[in-house]
XYZ file of C-alpha atoms in Angstrom:
373
model
C 47.351 134.071 124.040
C 48.549 131.317 126.438
C 45.867 132.479 129.130
C 43.159 131.689 126.470
C 44.659 128.491 125.424
C 44.706 127.021 129.192
C 41.110 128.389 129.467
C 40.176 126.824 126.502
C 41.358 123.480 127.857
C 39.121 123.941 131.100
C 42.374 125.299 133.433
C 42.475 128.067 135.543
C 45.797 130.157 135.121
C 46.971 131.367 138.315
C 50.693 132.771 137.213
C 51.973 133.141 133.696
C 55.597 133.557 133.462
C 58.166 133.710 130.387
C 59.903 130.518 129.874
C 63.753 130.465 129.818
C 65.520 130.265 126.852
C 66.240 126.466 125.859
C 69.905 125.589 125.204
C 71.089 125.585 121.555
C 72.908 122.478 122.048
C 69.667 120.339 120.712
C 69.375 122.694 117.967
C 72.557 122.211 116.509
C 72.495 118.579 116.248
C 72.157 117.432 112.950
C 69.502 114.701 111.915
C 71.219 110.989 112.256
C 70.922 108.463 109.648
C 68.204 106.822 111.572
C 66.129 109.759 111.868
C 66.258 110.301 108.314
C 65.100 106.922 107.710
C 62.274 107.238 110.106
C 61.076 110.562 108.655
C 61.104 109.330 105.042
C 59.105 106.204 106.065
C 56.681 108.157 107.975
C 56.151 110.443 105.441
C 55.574 107.843 102.636
C 53.081 105.962 104.785
C 51.134 109.047 105.024
C 51.489 109.995 101.624
C 50.432 106.411 100.719
C 47.173 106.203 102.594
C 46.110 109.016 101.031
C 46.730 111.935 103.279
C 47.396 115.398 101.425
C 50.728 116.810 102.389
C 49.126 120.024 103.577
C 47.726 117.336 106.429
C 50.867 115.172 106.599
C 53.548 117.563 107.424
C 51.637 119.260 110.098
C 51.174 116.226 111.873
C 54.533 114.869 111.590
C 55.853 117.927 113.077
C 53.416 117.775 116.022
C 56.016 115.361 117.869
C 55.865 116.498 121.173
C 59.131 118.050 121.579
C 61.659 120.870 119.587
C 64.160 118.083 118.256
C 65.618 118.261 114.734
C 63.248 115.887 113.040
C 60.217 118.036 114.369
C 61.838 121.176 113.019
C 62.733 119.333 109.631
C 58.986 118.725 109.058
C 58.095 122.221 109.908
C 60.253 123.836 107.420
C 59.148 121.311 104.777
C 55.744 122.546 105.731
C 56.678 126.207 105.559
C 58.199 125.866 102.437
C 54.827 124.227 100.668
C 53.091 126.950 102.278
C 55.031 129.502 100.285
C 53.827 127.890 97.297
C 57.325 125.670 96.617
C 57.337 122.231 94.867
C 57.877 119.007 97.201
C 61.177 118.731 95.746
C 62.367 122.133 97.200
C 60.622 121.757 100.628
C 62.252 118.230 100.905
C 65.461 119.740 100.387
C 65.170 122.440 102.660
C 64.045 120.289 105.443
C 66.164 117.104 104.861
C 69.194 118.440 102.877
C 71.498 115.507 103.914
C 69.297 113.001 102.244
C 70.965 111.046 99.626
C 70.822 112.557 96.388
C 68.851 109.580 94.608
C 66.016 110.458 97.281
C 65.524 114.056 95.570
C 65.629 112.646 92.133
C 63.083 109.857 93.085
C 60.759 112.510 94.310
C 61.259 114.915 91.327
C 60.063 111.893 89.161
C 57.225 110.570 91.510
C 55.990 114.261 91.567
C 55.840 114.572 87.721
C 54.493 111.140 87.108
C 51.788 111.537 89.991
C 53.481 108.351 91.822
C 54.790 110.398 94.647
C 53.820 107.670 97.137
C 55.805 105.220 95.259
C 58.520 107.284 94.995
C 58.685 107.814 98.536
C 58.206 104.199 99.566
C 60.830 103.187 97.057
C 63.336 105.531 98.227
C 62.807 104.607 101.995
C 63.357 100.880 101.010
C 66.414 101.537 99.255
C 67.722 103.957 102.305
C 66.438 100.845 104.614
C 68.538 98.492 102.617
C 71.812 100.442 102.751
C 71.194 101.074 106.732
C 70.509 97.209 107.171
C 73.885 96.684 105.380
C 75.654 98.970 107.416
C 74.168 97.734 110.489
C 75.018 94.246 109.916
C 78.639 95.161 109.595
C 78.959 96.926 112.573
C 77.074 94.298 114.371
C 79.388 91.660 112.919
C 82.583 93.723 113.671
C 81.267 94.228 117.477
C 82.889 91.332 119.036
C 86.253 91.438 117.184
C 86.280 95.215 118.789
C 85.663 94.118 121.935
C 88.213 91.281 121.745
C 90.872 93.870 120.619
C 90.047 96.228 123.508
C 90.376 93.429 126.227
C 93.619 92.574 124.514
C 94.859 96.029 124.891
C 93.651 96.108 128.663
C 95.339 92.952 129.192
C 98.812 94.468 127.895
C 98.262 97.709 129.513
C 97.560 95.397 132.943
C 100.815 93.713 132.565
C 103.211 96.922 131.595
C 101.303 98.580 134.812
C 101.378 95.830 137.305
C 103.485 92.926 136.526
C 106.377 93.810 134.645
C 107.550 96.641 137.075
C 107.641 94.169 140.087
C 110.363 91.992 137.946
C 112.220 94.893 136.633
C 113.005 95.866 140.391
C 114.730 92.461 140.815
C 117.377 93.336 138.207
C 117.834 97.234 139.074
C 121.405 97.802 137.861
C 121.898 94.770 136.266
C 119.541 94.948 133.445
C 122.502 94.822 131.064
C 122.924 90.931 132.208
C 119.336 89.677 131.400
C 118.476 88.838 127.673
C 117.852 91.385 124.968
C 114.232 90.725 124.798
C 113.739 90.867 128.546
C 115.681 94.042 128.770
C 113.478 95.430 126.143
C 109.798 94.398 127.756
C 111.101 95.067 131.390
C 112.493 98.717 130.403
C 109.362 99.546 128.413
C 107.341 98.344 131.553
C 109.194 100.546 133.784
C 108.776 103.755 131.372
C 105.119 102.949 131.137
C 104.804 102.884 134.820
C 106.626 106.007 135.603
C 105.084 107.816 132.826
C 101.713 106.515 133.285
C 99.597 109.789 132.599
C 101.813 110.827 129.920
C 101.295 107.456 128.106
C 97.664 107.205 128.294
C 97.281 110.811 127.283
C 99.498 109.883 124.501
C 97.332 106.887 123.756
C 93.888 108.953 123.792
C 96.029 111.447 121.475
C 96.480 108.856 119.036
C 92.964 107.394 118.818
C 91.373 111.058 118.844
C 93.757 111.839 116.000
C 92.413 108.435 114.222
C 88.703 109.263 114.969
C 89.251 112.648 113.482
C 91.034 111.259 110.291
C 88.143 108.528 109.977
C 85.558 111.616 109.781
C 87.219 112.968 106.565
C 85.761 111.772 103.435
C 89.176 111.641 101.586
C 90.767 109.498 104.620
C 87.692 106.996 104.505
C 88.197 106.648 100.907
C 91.787 105.780 100.685
C 91.308 103.113 103.290
C 88.571 101.904 101.320
C 90.743 101.531 98.216
C 93.236 100.007 100.442
C 90.899 97.596 101.875
C 90.066 96.721 98.370
C 93.171 95.213 97.530
C 93.326 92.814 100.534
C 92.725 89.612 99.233
C 89.820 88.111 101.497
C 88.376 91.698 102.433
C 88.686 93.143 99.045
C 86.339 90.818 96.928
C 83.662 91.380 99.733
C 83.675 94.809 99.178
C 83.445 95.006 95.636
C 80.161 92.533 95.966
C 78.806 95.372 98.146
C 79.610 97.836 95.515
C 78.065 96.005 92.921
C 75.011 95.375 95.032
C 74.312 98.929 95.729
C 74.895 100.059 92.037
C 72.508 97.492 90.772
C 69.917 98.407 93.624
C 70.131 101.663 93.117
C 69.355 101.475 89.368
C 66.666 99.215 89.694
C 64.950 101.801 92.210
C 65.491 104.564 90.036
C 64.475 102.916 86.699
C 61.537 101.640 88.370
C 60.335 105.066 89.044
C 60.840 106.091 85.752
C 63.979 107.970 85.990
C 65.764 108.264 82.819
C 68.697 105.718 81.984
C 71.604 108.341 81.768
C 70.186 110.081 84.930
C 70.103 107.014 86.819
C 73.403 105.672 85.644
C 74.662 109.126 86.859
C 72.970 108.753 90.292
C 73.959 105.299 90.973
C 77.515 105.914 90.101
C 77.776 108.679 92.616
C 76.360 106.200 95.269
C 79.700 103.849 94.737
C 82.618 104.307 97.184
C 85.304 102.856 94.904
C 86.932 105.204 92.822
C 87.858 102.619 90.193
C 84.320 101.483 89.775
C 82.995 104.764 89.766
C 85.840 105.216 86.885
C 84.433 102.476 84.998
C 80.764 103.485 85.209
C 81.516 106.753 84.090
C 83.100 105.104 80.795
C 79.632 103.012 80.898
C 77.801 106.078 80.719
C 79.834 107.589 77.792
C 79.339 104.244 75.600
C 75.506 104.162 76.314
C 75.204 107.831 75.555
C 77.078 107.078 72.335
C 74.328 104.321 71.501
C 75.605 101.394 72.671
C 73.599 98.898 75.000
C 73.943 98.881 78.570
C 74.927 95.300 78.690
C 77.759 95.709 76.098
C 78.963 98.587 77.936
C 79.306 97.028 81.069
C 80.795 93.838 79.572
C 83.411 96.100 78.057
C 84.408 98.201 81.009
C 83.865 96.334 84.068
C 84.613 93.107 85.640
C 81.137 91.772 86.102
C 80.435 87.882 86.321
C 78.906 86.308 83.141
C 75.541 85.804 85.371
C 75.523 89.480 86.121
C 75.834 90.261 82.377
C 73.062 87.852 81.445
C 70.369 89.495 83.519
C 71.298 92.729 82.570
C 70.872 91.526 78.875
C 67.576 89.564 79.499
C 66.408 92.590 81.029
C 67.047 94.666 78.130
C 65.739 92.289 75.574
C 62.540 91.742 77.682
C 61.871 95.525 78.408
C 62.449 94.511 82.457
C 65.687 96.297 83.177
C 64.497 97.370 86.370
C 63.337 94.020 87.531
C 66.520 91.948 86.526
C 68.721 94.590 88.126
C 66.837 94.239 91.210
C 67.345 90.465 90.942
C 71.052 91.101 90.099
C 70.946 93.392 93.425
C 69.546 90.451 95.676
C 71.884 88.179 94.003
C 75.097 90.295 94.857
C 73.891 91.043 98.318
C 73.264 87.421 99.321
C 77.113 86.683 97.936
C 78.183 90.106 99.965
C 76.736 88.540 103.063
C 78.344 85.131 102.689
C 81.602 86.747 101.939
C 81.275 88.822 104.913
C 80.927 85.808 107.238
C 83.794 84.258 105.584
C 85.890 87.263 106.401
C 84.507 87.743 109.918
C 85.232 83.943 110.562
C 88.793 84.864 109.766
C 89.217 88.086 111.724
C 88.287 86.690 115.040
C 90.859 83.973 115.073
C 93.610 86.257 113.738
C 92.723 88.917 116.272
C 93.158 86.114 119.059
C 96.345 85.085 117.499
C 97.886 88.622 117.268
C 96.905 89.242 120.770
C 97.908 86.136 122.345
C 101.280 86.271 120.553
C 101.682 89.860 122.071
C 101.068 88.825 125.474
C 103.242 85.559 124.869
C 106.275 87.956 123.981
C 105.782 89.810 127.504
C 105.469 86.393 129.311
C 108.490 84.754 127.667
C 110.526 87.611 128.325
C 109.658 87.876 132.086
C 110.315 84.068 132.258
C 113.601 84.502 130.388
C 114.567 87.168 132.918
C 113.490 84.811 135.796
C 115.496 81.802 134.675
C 118.474 83.791 134.252
C 118.438 84.798 137.846
C 120.858 81.858 138.381
C 123.276 83.503 136.359
C 123.307 86.869 137.748
C 124.966 87.724 141.145
C 122.343 89.661 143.203
């Protein structure tokens, strides 16, 4: 087969040999959020252009590599050729997509609006990814600032404090208490540098491992909601996420109760999830959505009026979309205010720590006149 393919391309094969097995490391890698977003966008673009799925999927699979994205499209194509519906094929190829994407695809395939459903799902995922990227970019400077401060503190402990500590060897009890503590800690860090760095690396590794656990992230999120400046900002993001999800689902003819269930599952706040669960029960019992939200949530009057007007005018999806844009803008404004407080707070904390060390060294130096060397 290889020889015939080479000849078909006008080449003359001289030697044919079996290729070495590829490393399984790349095969085990899961799709990243950016890759999932890219895949859904490409698929939506081809379907919207009128390309049949039977042609779109093989085209997307021919990416020139054997990466996870190409293999996902190959799996989708395989499932479709076996006669499976598009929803099952999408779940087989991209099982880590958000649940609302599958619901939108199912609704789009039933109503004949698959292209619109894929496009709206991509837009919703893109909006969530944009919010996450904005947050990461905004936190980049404070993180660099904190790391620089930690490096400065380690430099003081390793290079500065031990030099002064040697001056007071045997008479450490005669210097002020603050100086004894700082100089003693500096000597310990300098004498056990590898152990200290290993302990710091271990703590960081444990913290990162804990942050990968959903339960840990949930608890941290719940704790952050109670912080005065950060809590309102995160609450605005939650409302924007819920409203945007509801708008996208309802615009694609997903039933109201199913849309409420999926939008509730996308929330991170346990309290808001509980309140939205109560809203679902009231709506299922015949109550209007605006009344149920007014009774069981803390939505502001403007948000309630938008939902109420959408119900009366039969344009609930459009009003929820406007509500999502409103809270998204408010969330960005709150984020800027929070970050404007984080930077000076980080500078004050780092400056205060370094100031304590410098003060301790100066106190030790000034006490030299009272110590018989």
